[in-house]
């Protein structure tokens, strides 16, 4: 069987993870979840996902710190990282992009927005 | 809405905008006409139409027609089309315009709705060596979408459909919950309220014309008329873009530039051969 691509959804809100997982599964990704950056990093060390939908503000380890550490991992350049955060100040968004995020989604979002952003970065 | 009411509205829209309303659009039409009825202070859509049957007031007619038109659009709609425009078409046209002497590169967005198409071109123009030479004219039947387009204000949702985040940061300012296109983009675009069935010659001629997701909604007569008028507004070597999924075929004076609805006008009639063989030599025009 052809291996399905995986998308790791990192968000401290369980409801938000559920919504996002349902959307990425509709886009033919295998959805996996993590509740903070550290949990996400542990997952990535075991198996690098193809895409990561990443919240910014989380307990334990936030999105930016996770991204910094991810990129230092072997093979850590592989996942396409799309931020997904309520933070919408331009200078903050710029910071996320400068840390190596390919795209940025401002909450609230809908399925069309995720599809449009995933398309823009070549994930679909 | 009775079938007779729907047919009455459909006939108005056909006559005034050349647009075909499908029978399954009754609900959409009724929803759109509700606010018009409220503005007119009549108790509902049937009463609005009854009033219009008795007194065919041209201003109200226009409002009714405008309210029924679909204004669906997004930034960089059909990404592959904009990639082709940004990577090859615009730079080539800009070089040709510079070589021509006047330096102006004129673009028409025909049926621009709320302006995302025109702003997308404006953003791509800023990638050129001389963005100031680009002049965009954006035309629509509707005064409401144009009013919105002119402000350059787009919602949180609108700026997240098709617009890459880097473009958003580079070209828009955040104003409360909305985003506003910066002045350099806004100054590139001139907004014109105009029916595409009317005389288009007053708009002048263009190097690039986009008429996407408009032609497909028109009656055969309106389609042919608008297409002919747009072709006539093309400068030699101009590029015309119709919707990627639309079936409009341009006259023999144009040849397709790939599968996505882009066509280039041939410089002269002598340059209008039967379909060229695959091994055709490169064209020699500068
Ligand atoms: C579906 S939108 C397409 C917007 C944009 N071109 C795009 O592709 O995203 C169609 C637009 O064409 C306009 N339109 C339809 N008939 C027209 C006419 N006869 N004259 C001017 N505009 C017209 C409508 O008002 C509407 O805004």
Short mmCIF file of C-alpha atoms and ligand atoms in Angstrom, two decimals:
data_model
loop_
_atom_site.label_atom_id
_atom_site.label_comp_id
_atom_site.label_asym_id
_atom_site.label_seq_id
_atom_site.Cartn_x
_atom_site.Cartn_y
_atom_site.Cartn_z
CA UNK A 1 0.00 0.00 0.00
CA UNK A 2 1.18 3.50 -0.80
CA UNK A 3 2.29 5.19 2.39
CA UNK A 4 0.02 8.00 3.52
CA UNK A 5 1.62 11.34 4.33
CA UNK A 6 1.37 12.50 7.89
CA UNK A 7 0.46 15.87 9.34
CA UNK A 8 1.28 16.56 12.97
CA UNK A 9 -1.18 18.95 14.59
CA UNK A 10 0.36 20.74 17.58
CA UNK A 11 -2.04 22.71 19.75
CA UNK A 12 -2.77 22.85 23.47
CA UNK A 13 -6.50 22.94 22.84
CA UNK A 14 -7.99 19.49 22.37
CA UNK A 15 -10.99 20.93 20.54
CA UNK A 16 -8.74 22.84 18.15
CA UNK A 17 -6.70 19.68 17.47
CA UNK A 18 -9.85 17.76 16.68
CA UNK A 19 -11.08 20.39 14.24
CA UNK A 20 -7.70 20.61 12.52
CA UNK A 21 -7.22 16.83 12.37
CA UNK A 22 -10.56 16.42 10.66
CA UNK A 23 -9.60 19.02 8.05
CA UNK A 24 -6.14 17.60 7.28
CA UNK A 25 -7.62 14.11 7.03
CA UNK A 26 -10.01 15.43 4.41
CA UNK A 27 -6.91 16.63 2.57
CA UNK A 28 -5.66 13.01 2.60
CA UNK A 29 -3.14 13.33 5.41
CA UNK A 30 -2.83 10.97 8.30
CA UNK A 31 -3.44 13.28 11.26
CA UNK A 32 -1.49 12.92 14.50
CA UNK A 33 -1.62 15.24 17.50
CA UNK A 34 0.59 16.74 20.15
CA UNK A 35 -0.43 19.04 23.00
CA UNK A 36 2.75 21.11 23.25
CA UNK A 37 6.12 21.64 21.58
CA UNK A 38 7.99 19.09 23.67
CA UNK A 39 5.51 16.35 22.93
CA UNK A 40 5.71 17.30 19.26
CA UNK A 41 9.51 17.15 19.33
CA UNK A 42 9.41 13.68 20.87
CA UNK A 43 7.12 12.57 18.10
CA UNK A 44 9.32 14.08 15.41
CA UNK A 45 12.45 12.37 16.77
CA UNK A 46 10.70 9.03 16.32
CA UNK A 47 9.16 9.77 12.91
CA UNK A 48 9.42 13.01 10.96
CA UNK A 49 5.98 14.02 9.67
CA UNK A 50 5.53 15.56 6.20
CA UNK A 51 3.63 18.57 7.48
CA UNK A 52 3.19 20.30 10.82
CA UNK A 53 0.32 22.58 11.74
CA UNK A 54 1.78 24.51 14.64
CA UNK A 55 0.18 26.65 17.33
CA UNK A 56 2.32 29.39 18.83
CA UNK A 57 1.40 29.92 22.45
CA UNK A 58 1.47 26.61 24.36
CA UNK A 59 2.59 25.46 27.81
CA UNK A 60 5.89 23.57 28.31
CA UNK A 61 7.34 24.55 24.91
CA UNK A 62 5.87 27.13 22.54
CA UNK A 63 5.73 26.94 18.76
CA UNK A 64 8.75 29.11 18.03
CA UNK A 65 10.99 27.19 20.43
CA UNK A 66 9.76 23.90 18.99
CA UNK A 67 10.54 25.10 15.46
CA UNK A 68 14.04 26.19 16.48
CA UNK A 69 14.78 22.80 18.01
CA UNK A 70 13.11 20.88 15.19
CA UNK A 71 15.33 22.50 12.58
CA UNK A 72 18.42 21.45 14.59
CA UNK A 73 17.37 17.77 14.50
CA UNK A 74 18.75 15.39 11.89
CA UNK A 75 16.20 15.42 9.05
CA UNK A 76 14.49 18.28 10.87
CA UNK A 77 14.37 20.34 7.69
CA UNK A 78 11.94 17.90 6.13
CA UNK A 79 8.55 18.87 7.57
CA UNK A 80 6.73 21.76 5.96
CA UNK A 81 5.66 23.88 8.92
CA UNK A 82 2.51 25.97 8.78
CA UNK A 83 1.88 28.12 11.82
CA UNK A 84 -1.70 28.29 13.00
CA UNK A 85 -2.16 30.84 15.72
CA UNK A 86 -4.42 33.57 17.04
CA UNK A 87 -1.39 35.88 16.90
CA UNK A 88 -2.03 38.28 14.01
CA UNK A 89 0.37 41.16 14.62
CA UNK A 90 2.45 41.55 11.44
CA UNK A 91 5.80 41.77 13.27
CA UNK A 92 5.03 38.57 15.19
CA UNK A 93 4.01 36.75 12.02
CA UNK A 94 7.26 37.91 10.44
CA UNK A 95 9.17 36.37 13.37
CA UNK A 96 7.51 32.99 12.74
CA UNK A 97 8.38 33.15 9.04
CA UNK A 98 11.96 34.10 9.86
CA UNK A 99 12.18 30.97 11.99
CA UNK A 100 11.46 28.84 8.97
CA UNK A 101 7.68 28.47 8.80
CA UNK A 102 6.51 28.11 5.20
CA UNK A 103 3.10 29.61 5.77
CA UNK A 104 1.02 31.16 8.50
CA UNK A 105 -2.66 30.77 9.32
CA UNK A 106 -4.38 33.27 11.58
CA UNK A 107 -7.12 31.84 13.78
CA UNK A 108 -10.01 31.56 13.36
CA UNK A 109 -9.63 29.45 10.23
CA UNK A 110 -11.80 27.16 8.16
CA UNK A 111 -11.18 24.22 5.86
CA UNK A 112 -10.82 26.45 2.80
CA UNK A 113 -8.04 28.42 4.45
CA UNK A 114 -6.05 25.32 5.40
CA UNK A 115 -6.53 23.89 1.90
CA UNK A 116 -5.50 27.20 0.32
CA UNK A 117 -2.36 27.45 2.48
CA UNK A 118 -1.38 23.80 1.99
CA UNK A 119 -1.76 24.33 -1.74
CA UNK A 120 0.38 27.45 -1.62
CA UNK A 121 3.29 25.56 -0.07
CA UNK A 122 2.92 22.59 -2.40
CA UNK A 123 1.56 20.11 0.15
CA UNK A 124 -1.48 19.47 -2.03
CA UNK B 1 -40.43 33.42 -5.22
CA UNK B 2 -42.80 32.17 -7.94
CA UNK B 3 -41.46 30.80 -11.24
CA UNK B 4 -42.95 33.90 -12.89
CA UNK B 5 -41.01 36.18 -10.50
CA UNK B 6 -37.80 34.28 -11.18
CA UNK B 7 -38.33 34.52 -14.92
CA UNK B 8 -39.03 38.24 -14.61
CA UNK B 9 -35.74 38.78 -12.74
CA UNK B 10 -33.85 36.45 -15.09
CA UNK B 11 -35.11 38.44 -18.08
CA UNK B 12 -33.98 41.74 -16.49
CA UNK B 13 -30.54 40.31 -15.79
CA UNK B 14 -30.23 38.86 -19.31
CA UNK B 15 -31.26 42.12 -20.90
CA UNK B 16 -29.16 44.44 -18.74
CA UNK B 17 -26.04 42.44 -17.91
CA UNK B 18 -26.18 39.63 -20.47
CA UNK B 19 -25.93 37.17 -17.60
CA UNK B 20 -27.86 33.89 -17.51
CA UNK B 21 -29.58 32.97 -14.25
CA UNK B 22 -30.13 29.27 -13.83
CA UNK B 23 -33.48 28.02 -12.54
CA UNK B 24 -31.83 26.43 -9.48
CA UNK B 25 -30.66 29.87 -8.33
CA UNK B 26 -34.10 30.95 -7.08
CA UNK B 27 -33.12 30.76 -3.43
CA UNK B 28 -29.88 32.68 -3.96
CA UNK B 29 -31.71 35.39 -5.92
CA UNK B 30 -34.39 35.77 -3.29
CA UNK B 31 -31.76 36.06 -0.53
CA UNK B 32 -29.91 38.72 -2.49
CA UNK B 33 -33.04 40.73 -3.26
CA UNK B 34 -34.18 40.87 0.37
CA UNK B 35 -31.88 43.80 1.26
CA UNK B 36 -32.93 45.67 -1.90
CA UNK B 37 -36.58 45.34 -0.85
CA UNK B 38 -35.73 46.61 2.63
CA UNK B 39 -33.87 49.62 1.20
CA UNK B 40 -36.91 50.37 -0.95
CA UNK B 41 -39.11 49.98 2.14
CA UNK B 42 -41.41 47.48 0.46
CA UNK B 43 -42.66 44.45 2.42
CA UNK B 44 -40.70 41.73 0.65
CA UNK B 45 -39.30 40.52 -2.65
CA UNK B 46 -42.64 39.82 -4.41
CA UNK B 47 -43.74 43.39 -3.65
CA UNK B 48 -40.42 44.72 -4.92
CA UNK B 49 -40.85 42.92 -8.22
CA UNK B 50 -44.49 44.00 -8.47
CA UNK B 51 -43.37 47.62 -8.11
CA UNK B 52 -40.74 47.11 -10.79
CA UNK B 53 -43.29 45.58 -13.17
CA UNK B 54 -45.53 48.63 -12.76
CA UNK B 55 -42.77 51.24 -12.94
CA UNK B 56 -39.57 50.09 -14.67
CA UNK B 57 -37.39 52.53 -12.71
CA UNK B 58 -33.88 52.30 -14.22
CA UNK B 59 -32.07 52.92 -10.92
CA UNK B 60 -33.99 50.21 -9.12
CA UNK B 61 -33.60 47.88 -12.09
CA UNK B 62 -29.86 48.34 -11.90
CA UNK B 63 -29.86 47.59 -8.18
CA UNK B 64 -31.89 44.43 -8.72
CA UNK B 65 -29.60 43.26 -11.52
CA UNK B 66 -26.47 44.04 -9.53
CA UNK B 67 -27.78 42.18 -6.50
CA UNK B 68 -28.19 38.98 -8.50
CA UNK B 69 -24.64 38.84 -9.88
CA UNK B 70 -22.19 36.38 -8.35
CA UNK B 71 -19.14 38.16 -7.01
CA UNK B 72 -17.15 35.16 -5.92
CA UNK B 73 -13.40 35.81 -6.22
CA UNK B 74 -10.10 35.40 -4.37
CA UNK B 75 -6.48 36.52 -4.46
CA UNK B 76 -4.31 34.70 -7.02
CA UNK B 77 -7.32 32.64 -8.03
CA UNK B 78 -6.08 29.68 -10.10
CA UNK B 79 -2.55 29.81 -8.81
CA UNK B 80 -0.98 28.26 -11.91
CA UNK B 81 -2.42 31.04 -14.07
CA UNK B 82 -0.90 33.72 -11.86
CA UNK B 83 2.38 31.85 -11.80
CA UNK B 84 2.49 32.02 -15.59
CA UNK B 85 1.54 35.71 -15.52
CA UNK B 86 4.09 36.62 -12.84
CA UNK B 87 6.99 34.57 -14.15
CA UNK B 88 6.75 35.17 -17.88
CA UNK B 89 3.85 37.28 -19.11
CA UNK B 90 4.30 40.43 -17.02
CA UNK B 91 8.11 40.63 -17.36
CA UNK B 92 7.82 40.16 -21.13
CA UNK B 93 5.08 42.72 -21.49
CA UNK B 94 6.99 45.17 -19.30
CA UNK B 95 10.11 44.76 -21.44
CA UNK B 96 8.04 45.29 -24.59
CA UNK B 97 6.37 48.38 -23.11
CA UNK B 98 9.75 49.82 -22.13
CA UNK B 99 11.12 49.14 -25.62
CA UNK B 100 8.05 50.74 -27.18
CA UNK B 101 8.98 54.07 -25.67
CA UNK B 102 5.84 55.11 -23.82
CA UNK B 103 6.80 52.66 -21.08
CA UNK B 104 3.22 52.27 -19.84
CA UNK B 105 1.95 48.75 -19.32
CA UNK B 106 -1.85 48.79 -19.24
CA UNK B 107 -3.84 45.98 -17.65
CA UNK B 108 -7.62 45.47 -17.66
CA UNK B 109 -9.46 43.39 -15.07
CA UNK B 110 -12.89 42.94 -16.67
CA UNK B 111 -15.52 41.83 -14.17
CA UNK B 112 -13.24 42.54 -11.21
CA UNK B 113 -15.83 41.98 -8.44
CA UNK B 114 -14.26 43.05 -5.11
CA UNK B 115 -10.85 43.59 -6.69
CA UNK B 116 -8.71 40.63 -5.62
CA UNK B 117 -7.70 39.95 -9.23
CA UNK B 118 -6.56 43.54 -9.79
CA UNK B 119 -4.66 43.63 -6.48
CA UNK B 120 -3.00 40.31 -7.32
CA UNK B 121 -1.66 41.78 -10.55
CA UNK B 122 -0.62 44.94 -8.69
CA UNK B 123 1.40 42.84 -6.23
CA UNK B 124 3.10 41.01 -9.08
CA UNK B 125 3.82 44.36 -10.72
CA UNK B 126 5.86 45.37 -7.68
CA UNK B 127 8.27 42.53 -8.58
CA UNK B 128 9.06 44.27 -11.87
CA UNK B 129 11.95 46.66 -12.36
CA UNK B 130 9.55 49.55 -12.99
CA UNK B 131 6.28 48.99 -11.12
CA UNK B 132 5.33 52.62 -11.63
CA UNK B 133 4.85 51.94 -15.31
CA UNK B 134 1.95 49.58 -14.62
CA UNK B 135 -1.55 50.97 -14.84
CA UNK B 136 -4.48 48.72 -13.97
CA UNK B 137 -8.07 49.45 -14.91
CA UNK B 138 -10.64 47.35 -13.09
CA UNK B 139 -14.23 47.28 -14.32
CA UNK B 140 -17.42 45.88 -12.90
CA UNK B 141 -21.16 46.30 -13.23
CA UNK B 142 -21.62 46.42 -9.48
CA UNK B 143 -21.15 49.62 -7.49
CA UNK B 144 -21.02 47.85 -4.12
CA UNK B 145 -18.15 45.49 -4.93
CA UNK B 146 -16.27 48.40 -6.51
CA UNK B 147 -16.73 50.54 -3.42
CA UNK B 148 -15.23 47.77 -1.34
CA UNK B 149 -12.44 47.18 -3.86
CA UNK B 150 -11.51 50.85 -3.80
CA UNK B 151 -11.00 50.91 -0.03
CA UNK B 152 -8.46 48.09 -0.34
CA UNK B 153 -9.84 46.63 2.89
CA UNK B 154 -10.14 42.87 3.12
CA UNK B 155 -11.29 40.64 5.94
CA UNK B 156 -9.32 38.09 7.91
CA UNK B 157 -10.89 35.35 5.77
CA UNK B 158 -10.40 37.07 2.43
CA UNK B 159 -6.67 37.63 2.97
CA UNK B 160 -6.24 33.97 3.84
CA UNK B 161 -7.66 32.66 0.60
CA UNK B 162 -4.95 32.49 -2.05
CA UNK B 163 -2.76 35.24 -0.64
CA UNK B 164 0.65 33.96 0.50
CA UNK B 165 1.60 35.20 3.97
CA UNK B 166 4.74 36.91 2.63
CA UNK B 167 2.63 38.90 0.19
CA UNK B 168 0.24 39.84 2.99
CA UNK B 169 3.09 41.16 5.12
CA UNK B 170 4.75 42.91 2.20
CA UNK B 171 1.70 44.69 0.82
CA UNK B 172 -0.95 45.10 3.52
CA UNK B 173 -1.30 46.91 6.82
CA UNK B 174 -3.37 45.49 9.61
CA UNK B 175 -6.19 47.82 10.59
CA UNK B 176 -8.20 46.49 13.53
CA UNK B 177 -9.43 43.09 12.36
CA UNK B 178 -9.00 43.86 8.66
CA UNK B 179 -6.08 44.26 6.31
CA UNK B 180 -5.61 47.16 3.93
CA UNK B 181 -3.65 47.14 0.69
CA UNK B 182 -0.91 49.78 0.88
CA UNK B 183 -1.13 53.02 -1.06
CA UNK B 184 1.35 51.95 -3.75
CA UNK B 185 -0.98 49.12 -4.79
CA UNK B 186 -4.11 51.21 -4.53
CA UNK B 187 -2.60 53.96 -6.65
CA UNK B 188 -1.91 51.50 -9.46
CA UNK B 189 -5.59 50.69 -9.91
CA UNK B 190 -8.40 52.74 -11.37
CA UNK B 191 -11.91 51.45 -10.58
CA UNK B 192 -14.58 51.92 -13.22
CA UNK B 193 -18.27 51.15 -12.85
CA UNK B 194 -19.22 49.97 -16.31
CA UNK B 195 -21.36 47.37 -18.04
CA UNK B 196 -19.16 45.21 -20.26
CA UNK B 197 -21.99 45.29 -22.82
CA UNK B 198 -21.52 49.06 -23.17
CA UNK B 199 -18.89 50.84 -25.21
CA UNK B 200 -15.48 49.73 -23.95
CA UNK B 201 -13.42 51.86 -26.31
CA UNK B 202 -13.36 54.70 -23.79
CA UNK B 203 -11.16 52.52 -21.57
CA UNK B 204 -8.40 52.64 -24.18
CA UNK B 205 -6.22 49.72 -25.22
CA UNK B 206 -4.35 47.18 -23.11
CA UNK B 207 -1.30 44.94 -22.99
CA UNK B 208 -2.96 42.44 -20.66
CA UNK B 209 -6.66 41.74 -20.29
CA UNK B 210 -8.13 39.40 -17.69
CA UNK B 211 -11.76 38.41 -18.07
CA UNK B 212 -12.14 35.37 -15.88
CA UNK B 213 -15.24 33.68 -14.56
CA UNK B 214 -17.40 36.24 -16.29
CA UNK B 215 -17.77 35.08 -19.91
CA UNK B 216 -19.04 31.67 -18.84
CA UNK B 217 -22.05 33.27 -17.16
CA UNK B 218 -23.16 35.23 -20.21
CA UNK B 219 -25.76 34.49 -22.90
CA UNK B 220 -24.20 33.42 -26.22
CA UNK B 221 -24.89 36.85 -27.74
CA UNK B 222 -23.49 38.75 -24.76
CA UNK B 223 -20.48 36.40 -24.63
CA UNK B 224 -19.59 37.04 -28.28
CA UNK B 225 -20.11 40.75 -27.95
CA UNK B 226 -17.98 41.17 -24.82
CA UNK B 227 -15.24 38.93 -26.19
CA UNK B 228 -15.14 40.89 -29.46
CA UNK B 229 -14.98 44.21 -27.58
CA UNK B 230 -12.16 42.93 -25.37
CA UNK B 231 -10.26 41.58 -28.38
CA UNK B 232 -10.62 44.98 -29.99
CA UNK B 233 -9.11 46.58 -26.87
CA UNK B 234 -5.96 44.44 -27.22
CA UNK B 235 -2.77 46.09 -28.35
CA UNK B 236 -0.56 44.17 -30.78
CA UNK B 237 1.09 41.30 -28.87
CA UNK B 238 -1.33 41.76 -25.96
CA UNK B 239 -2.19 38.81 -23.74
CA UNK B 240 -5.79 37.94 -22.91
CA UNK B 241 -6.72 35.65 -20.04
CA UNK B 242 -10.07 33.90 -19.79
CA UNK B 243 -11.09 31.58 -16.93
CA UNK B 244 -9.00 28.42 -16.73
CA UNK B 245 -12.15 26.29 -16.78
CA UNK B 246 -14.05 28.36 -19.32
CA UNK B 247 -14.41 27.31 -22.90
CA UNK B 248 -14.20 30.67 -24.67
CA UNK B 249 -12.24 30.40 -27.87
CA UNK B 250 -10.73 33.59 -29.16
CA UNK B 251 -10.63 34.63 -32.82
CA UNK B 252 -7.86 33.54 -35.19
CA UNK B 253 -5.96 36.72 -34.31
CA UNK B 254 -5.03 35.04 -31.01
CA UNK B 255 -3.06 31.90 -30.26
CA UNK B 256 -3.21 29.92 -27.01
CA UNK B 257 -0.22 30.10 -24.63
CA UNK B 258 -0.68 26.72 -23.02
CA UNK B 259 -3.73 25.07 -21.46
CA UNK B 260 -4.77 27.63 -18.84
CA UNK B 261 -6.82 30.19 -20.73
CA UNK B 262 -4.00 32.56 -21.73
CA UNK B 263 -3.96 33.78 -25.33
CA UNK B 264 -1.54 36.03 -27.14
CA UNK B 265 -2.57 38.36 -29.91
CA UNK B 266 -0.56 37.90 -33.07
CA UNK B 267 1.27 40.99 -34.15
CA UNK B 268 -0.11 41.10 -37.66
CA UNK B 269 -2.43 39.12 -39.89
CA UNK B 270 0.52 37.83 -41.87
CA UNK B 271 1.42 36.14 -38.63
CA UNK B 272 -1.86 34.21 -38.57
CA UNK B 273 -1.07 30.81 -40.04
CA UNK B 274 -3.08 27.64 -39.85
CA UNK B 275 -2.22 25.77 -36.61
CA UNK B 276 1.56 25.77 -36.58
CA UNK B 277 3.49 22.48 -36.85
CA UNK B 278 5.22 21.37 -33.69
CA UNK B 279 8.60 22.28 -35.17
CA UNK B 280 7.61 25.85 -36.00
CA UNK B 281 10.60 28.16 -35.80
CA UNK B 282 10.64 30.69 -33.01
CA UNK B 283 8.91 33.93 -33.88
CA UNK B 284 11.25 36.68 -34.86
CA UNK B 285 9.39 39.75 -33.64
CA UNK B 286 11.23 41.69 -30.97
C1 LIG C 1 -17.58 35.59 -10.43
S1 LIG C 1 -17.00 37.26 -10.50
C2 LIG C 1 -15.37 37.01 -11.13
C3 LIG C 1 -14.36 37.92 -10.48
C4 LIG C 1 -12.92 37.75 -10.98
N1 LIG C 1 -12.80 38.08 -12.38
C5 LIG C 1 -12.42 36.36 -10.73
O1 LIG C 1 -12.24 35.60 -11.67
O2 LIG C 1 -12.19 36.00 -9.57
C6 LIG C 1 -17.90 37.92 -11.89
C7 LIG C 1 -18.04 39.43 -11.91
O3 LIG C 1 -18.45 39.86 -13.21
C8 LIG C 1 -19.33 40.94 -13.08
N2 LIG C 1 -20.17 41.06 -14.27
C9 LIG C 1 -21.08 40.17 -14.73
N3 LIG C 1 -21.67 40.66 -15.83
C10 LIG C 1 -21.14 41.89 -16.07
C11 LIG C 1 -21.35 42.90 -17.06
N4 LIG C 1 -22.25 42.75 -18.03
N5 LIG C 1 -20.61 44.02 -16.98
C12 LIG C 1 -19.69 44.19 -15.98
N6 LIG C 1 -19.45 43.28 -15.04
C13 LIG C 1 -20.17 42.14 -15.08
C14 LIG C 1 -20.11 40.63 -11.82
O4 LIG C 1 -20.65 41.81 -11.24
C15 LIG C 1 -19.07 39.95 -10.93
O5 LIG C 1 -18.48 40.87 -10.05
#
